[in-house]
Coordinates of C-alpha atoms and ligand atoms in Angstrom, one line a residue:
X1 CA 0.0 0.0 0.0
X2 CA 3.0 2.4 -0.1
X3 CA 2.2 2.4 -3.8
X4 CA -0.4 0.3 -5.7
X5 CA -0.4 -3.0 -3.9
X6 CA -3.4 -4.0 -1.8
X7 CA -1.5 -5.2 1.3
X8 CA 0.5 -3.2 3.9
X9 CA 4.2 -3.8 4.1
X10 CA 3.7 -6.0 7.2
X11 CA 0.9 -8.0 5.6
X12 CA 3.1 -8.5 2.5
X13 CA 6.0 -9.9 4.6
X14 CA 3.6 -12.1 6.6
X15 CA 2.0 -13.4 3.5
X16 CA 5.5 -14.3 2.1
X17 CA 6.5 -16.0 5.3
X18 CA 3.2 -18.0 5.3
X19 CA 3.9 -19.0 1.7
X20 CA 7.2 -20.5 2.8
X21 CA 9.5 -17.9 1.1
X22 CA 12.7 -17.0 2.9
X23 CA 13.7 -14.0 0.9
X24 CA 11.5 -11.1 -0.3
X25 CA 12.2 -7.9 -2.2
X26 CA 10.0 -4.9 -1.6
X27 CA 10.0 -2.5 -4.6
X28 CA 7.1 0.1 -4.4
X29 CA 6.7 2.5 -7.3
X30 CA 8.7 5.6 -6.8
X31 CA 9.0 5.4 -3.0
X32 CA 10.9 3.9 -0.1
X33 CA 7.9 4.6 2.1
X34 CA 7.3 0.9 2.9
X35 CA 10.8 0.0 4.0
X36 CA 10.6 0.8 7.7
X37 CA 7.4 -1.2 8.3
X38 CA 8.7 -4.1 6.0
X39 CA 12.0 -4.2 7.9
X40 CA 10.3 -4.5 11.3
X41 CA 8.0 -7.2 9.9
X42 CA 11.0 -9.1 8.4
X43 CA 12.9 -9.1 11.6
X44 CA 9.8 -10.3 13.4
X45 CA 9.0 -13.1 11.0
X46 CA 12.6 -14.2 10.2
X47 CA 12.4 -13.0 6.5
X48 CA 15.4 -11.9 4.6
X49 CA 14.4 -8.6 3.0
X50 CA 15.9 -6.9 0.0
X51 CA 14.9 -3.2 0.0
X52 CA 14.4 -1.5 -3.3
X53 CA 12.2 0.7 -5.5
X54 CA 10.6 0.5 -8.9
X55 CA 11.1 3.7 -10.8
X56 CA 8.5 4.5 -13.5
X57 CA 10.5 5.8 -16.5
X58 CA 9.5 6.8 -20.0
X59 CA 11.5 6.5 -23.2
X60 CA 10.1 7.5 -26.6
X61 CA 6.5 7.5 -25.3
X62 CA 7.0 4.0 -23.9
X63 CA 6.6 3.1 -20.2
X64 CA 9.7 1.4 -18.8
X65 CA 10.1 0.3 -15.2
X66 CA 13.5 0.2 -13.6
X67 CA 14.2 -1.7 -10.3
X68 CA 16.7 -0.2 -8.0
X69 CA 17.8 -2.7 -5.4
X70 CA 19.6 -1.7 -2.2
X71 CA 19.6 2.0 -3.0
X72 CA 20.5 4.6 -0.4
X73 CA 17.2 6.1 0.8
X74 CA 18.8 9.5 1.5
X75 CA 20.7 9.8 -1.8
X76 CA 19.6 13.3 -2.8
X77 CA 19.6 12.9 -6.6
X78 CA 17.4 9.9 -6.6
X79 CA 15.1 11.1 -3.9
X80 CA 14.6 14.5 -5.6
X81 CA 13.7 12.7 -8.8
X82 CA 11.2 10.4 -7.0
X83 CA 9.6 13.4 -5.3
X84 CA 9.2 15.1 -8.6
X85 CA 7.5 12.1 -10.1
X86 CA 5.2 11.6 -7.2
X87 CA 4.1 15.3 -7.3
X88 CA 3.4 15.0 -11.0
X89 CA 1.4 11.8 -10.4
X90 CA -1.0 13.8 -8.2
X91 CA -1.6 16.4 -10.9
X92 CA -2.0 13.6 -13.5
X93 CA -4.5 11.7 -11.4
X94 CA -6.6 14.9 -10.9
X95 CA -6.6 15.4 -14.7
X96 CA -7.6 11.8 -15.4
X97 CA -10.4 11.9 -12.9
X98 CA -11.6 15.2 -14.5
X99 CA -11.7 13.6 -17.9
X100 CA -13.5 10.5 -16.7
X101 CA -16.1 12.6 -14.8
X102 CA -16.6 14.8 -17.8
X103 CA -17.5 11.7 -19.8
X104 CA -20.2 10.8 -17.3
X105 CA -18.2 8.1 -15.5
X106 CA -19.2 8.5 -11.8
X107 CA -16.0 9.4 -10.0
X108 CA -14.7 12.1 -7.8
X109 CA -11.1 12.9 -6.8
X110 CA -12.0 12.5 -3.2
X111 CA -13.1 8.9 -3.9
X112 CA -9.7 8.2 -5.5
X113 CA -7.8 9.9 -2.6
X114 CA -9.7 7.6 -0.2
X115 CA -8.0 4.6 -1.9
X116 CA -4.4 6.0 -1.5
X117 CA -2.7 5.2 1.9
X118 CA -1.2 8.2 3.6
X119 CA 2.2 9.1 1.9
X120 CA 1.7 6.4 -0.8
X121 CA 2.6 6.9 -4.5
X122 CA -0.7 7.5 -6.3
X123 CA -1.4 5.7 -9.5
X124 CA -4.0 4.5 -12.0
X125 CA -4.7 1.4 -9.8
X126 CA -6.2 3.8 -7.2
X127 CA -8.6 5.2 -9.8
X128 CA -9.5 1.5 -10.6
X129 CA -10.0 0.8 -6.8
X130 CA -12.3 3.9 -6.5
X131 CA -14.4 2.6 -9.5
X132 CA -14.6 -0.8 -7.8
X133 CA -15.6 0.8 -4.5
X134 CA -18.4 2.8 -6.0
X135 CA -19.7 -0.2 -8.0
X136 CA -18.9 1.1 -11.5
X137 CA -16.6 -1.9 -12.3
X138 CA -16.1 -5.3 -10.7
X139 CA -12.3 -5.5 -10.6
X140 CA -9.1 -3.4 -11.3
X141 CA -8.6 -5.4 -14.6
X142 CA -12.0 -4.2 -15.9
X143 CA -11.2 -0.6 -15.2
X144 CA -7.8 -1.0 -17.0
X145 CA -9.4 -2.8 -19.9
X146 CA -12.0 -0.1 -20.5
X147 CA -10.7 3.4 -19.4
X148 CA -7.3 3.2 -17.8
X149 CA -5.0 1.5 -20.3
X150 CA -2.2 3.5 -21.9
X151 CA -4.0 4.1 -25.2
X152 CA -7.2 5.3 -23.6
X153 CA -8.6 8.7 -24.3
X154 CA -8.6 9.3 -20.5
X155 CA -4.9 8.5 -20.1
X156 CA -2.6 11.3 -19.0
X157 CA 1.1 11.1 -18.6
X158 CA 3.0 12.0 -15.5
X159 CA 6.6 13.2 -15.3
X160 CA 8.9 10.2 -15.6
X161 CA 12.7 10.2 -16.1
X162 CA 14.4 8.6 -19.1
X163 CA 15.5 5.1 -18.0
X164 CA 19.2 5.9 -18.6
X165 CA 18.9 8.8 -16.2
X166 CA 17.3 6.5 -13.7
X167 CA 20.1 3.9 -14.0
X168 CA 22.6 6.7 -13.3
X169 CA 20.7 7.8 -10.2
X170 CA 20.4 4.3 -8.9
X171 CA 24.1 3.8 -9.3
X172 CA 24.8 7.2 -7.6
X173 CA 22.6 6.0 -4.8
X174 CA 24.8 2.9 -4.4
X175 CA 22.1 0.6 -5.7
X176 CA 21.9 -2.1 -8.4
X177 CA 19.7 -1.4 -11.4
X178 CA 17.6 -4.1 -13.1
X179 CA 15.2 -3.5 -15.9
X180 CA 11.8 -4.8 -14.9
X181 CA 9.7 -7.1 -17.2
X182 CA 11.0 -5.6 -20.4
X183 CA 8.8 -7.6 -22.7
X184 CA 5.5 -7.1 -21.0
X185 CA 2.9 -5.9 -23.5
X186 CA 0.1 -5.0 -21.0
X187 CA 1.9 -1.7 -20.3
X188 CA 2.3 -0.7 -24.0
X189 CA 5.1 -1.6 -26.3
X190 CA 7.9 -3.9 -25.3
X191 CA 11.3 -2.5 -24.6
X192 CA 13.6 -2.8 -27.7
X193 CA 17.0 -4.5 -27.4
X194 CA 18.8 -1.4 -28.3
X195 CA 17.5 0.4 -25.2
X196 CA 18.7 -2.4 -22.9
X197 CA 22.1 -2.1 -24.7
X198 CA 22.1 1.6 -24.0
X199 CA 21.2 1.1 -20.4
X200 CA 24.0 -1.5 -20.0
X201 CA 26.5 1.1 -21.2
X202 CA 25.5 3.4 -18.3
X203 CA 25.5 0.7 -15.6
X204 CA 22.4 -1.5 -15.9
X205 CA 23.2 -4.7 -13.9
X206 CA 20.4 -7.0 -14.8
X207 CA 17.3 -8.0 -16.7
X208 CA 14.1 -9.3 -15.0
X209 CA 13.5 -12.3 -17.1
X210 CA 11.3 -14.6 -15.0
X211 CA 8.0 -12.6 -14.7
X212 CA 4.3 -13.5 -15.0
X213 CA 4.0 -11.3 -18.1
X214 CA 6.8 -13.2 -19.9
X215 CA 6.0 -16.4 -21.8
X216 CA 8.6 -18.9 -22.9
X217 CA 9.6 -16.9 -25.9
X218 CA 10.1 -13.7 -23.9
X219 CA 12.2 -15.6 -21.3
X220 CA 14.4 -17.1 -24.0
X221 CA 14.8 -13.7 -25.5
X222 CA 15.6 -12.1 -22.2
X223 CA 18.2 -14.7 -21.3
X224 CA 19.8 -14.4 -24.6
X225 CA 19.9 -10.6 -24.3
X226 CA 21.3 -10.7 -20.8
X227 CA 24.0 -13.2 -21.8
X228 CA 25.1 -11.2 -24.8
X229 CA 25.4 -8.0 -22.6
X230 CA 26.9 -9.8 -19.5
X231 CA 23.9 -8.9 -17.4
X232 CA 22.4 -10.7 -14.4
X233 CA 19.1 -12.6 -14.9
X234 CA 16.5 -12.0 -12.1
X235 CA 13.0 -13.3 -11.5
X236 CA 10.2 -12.0 -9.4
X237 CA 6.4 -12.3 -9.1
X238 CA 5.6 -8.6 -9.1
X239 CA 2.9 -9.4 -6.6
X240 CA 0.4 -6.7 -5.9
X241 CA -1.9 -8.5 -3.4
X242 CA -5.4 -8.9 -4.8
X243 CA -4.8 -6.0 -7.3
X244 CA -3.3 -8.4 -9.8
X245 CA -3.5 -12.2 -10.4
X246 CA 0.3 -12.6 -9.8
X247 CA 1.0 -15.1 -7.1
X248 CA 3.7 -14.4 -4.5
X249 CA 6.7 -16.5 -5.1
X250 CA 5.5 -17.4 -8.6
X251 CA 9.0 -16.4 -9.9
X252 CA 12.2 -16.2 -8.0
X253 CA 15.8 -15.0 -8.3
X254 CA 18.7 -17.5 -7.9
X255 CA 20.6 -17.1 -4.6
X256 CA 23.8 -16.6 -6.5
X257 CA 22.3 -13.7 -8.3
X258 CA 21.2 -12.2 -5.0
X259 CA 24.7 -12.5 -3.7
X260 CA 26.0 -10.7 -6.8
X261 CA 23.4 -7.9 -6.4
X262 CA 24.6 -7.5 -2.8
X263 CA 28.3 -7.5 -3.8
X264 CA 27.6 -4.8 -6.4
X265 CA 25.8 -2.5 -4.1
X266 CA 27.6 0.1 -2.1
X267 CA 26.6 -1.5 1.2
X268 CA 24.9 1.8 2.3
X269 CA 21.6 -0.2 2.3
X270 CA 22.1 -3.7 3.5
X271 CA 20.0 -6.8 3.0
X272 CA 18.0 -7.2 6.2
X273 CA 18.8 -10.6 7.7
X274 CA 17.0 -11.8 10.9
Ligands
LIG301 P1 0.7 4.2 -13.3 O1 2.1 4.0 -12.7 O2 -0.2 5.0 -12.4 O3 0.7 4.6 -14.7 O4 0.0 2.7 -13.2 C1 0.7 1.6 -13.7 C2 0.5 0.5 -12.8 O5 -0.8 -0.1 -13.0 C3 1.4 -0.7 -13.2 O6 2.6 -0.6 -12.5 C4 0.6 -1.9 -12.7 O7 0.9 -2.2 -11.4 C5 -0.8 -1.4 -12.8 N1 -1.5 -2.1 -13.9 C6 -1.3 -2.0 -15.2 N2 -2.2 -2.7 -15.9 C7 -3.0 -3.3 -15.0 C8 -4.2 -4.2 -15.0 N3 -4.7 -4.6 -16.2 N4 -4.7 -4.5 -13.9 C9 -4.2 -4.1 -12.7 N5 -3.2 -3.3 -12.5 C10 -2.6 -2.9 -13.7

């Protein structure tokens, strides 16, 4: 709930423990707001916790998500960029709600705000949740399929850095940059190989290959690309609670790769070990 999941950081950690996982990464969109609560829950439940973020980026009109693992939460460059993005997300959400309401879809900004936890990064899923709450749609997916998808007439952009800039900021913050689900199509066009190559030149460390949005072909392609560029291969379930169908622990990262991520980080933010 620090961004667009449906569970609090503690609930997330507890769900992971109950599912038998021993390592979990928390990567909310554009915020480290969930770290403190997740850390306390990890220590309580015996979970190893990798703290990170998922930065919403844009390149050539395409949405690109960048994972920053073990970033320093007080690194000024990265934090300023995230604050800028979060501020712009608020304006954007107001504009989207205005467009939807003008088209006769029953929705107010107050209803959307009621879905955003205090201090959380607001996003389209919160509009979807408000539409579910007031009975206009049955589920988040329905809201995305009808009005909230990237090509919808109601879609409005928010400020998002170029992914190469975000990679540099993650590196400056002592973290390890991994491109998230590059071949997912649900969020617009897939990322072209040449962008991953460009990002590798500025310090990208890995590619998230094992992901619910990737089929066998995308995984093969991802592995090949990572191998050709000397990048790490990661996997994660991109779990959002009941907000998405993804199951927690559906995809995982090899322990060797986690060790490598840890070794490559500055150590300013450590993996939490109980
Ligand atoms: P935003 O960052 O506000 O543009 O919203 C994008 C987020 O919406 C993504 O990171 C996903 O978590 C979520 N999302 C995208 N498509 C769907 C969908 N069909 N159902 C539920 N959540 C979605």
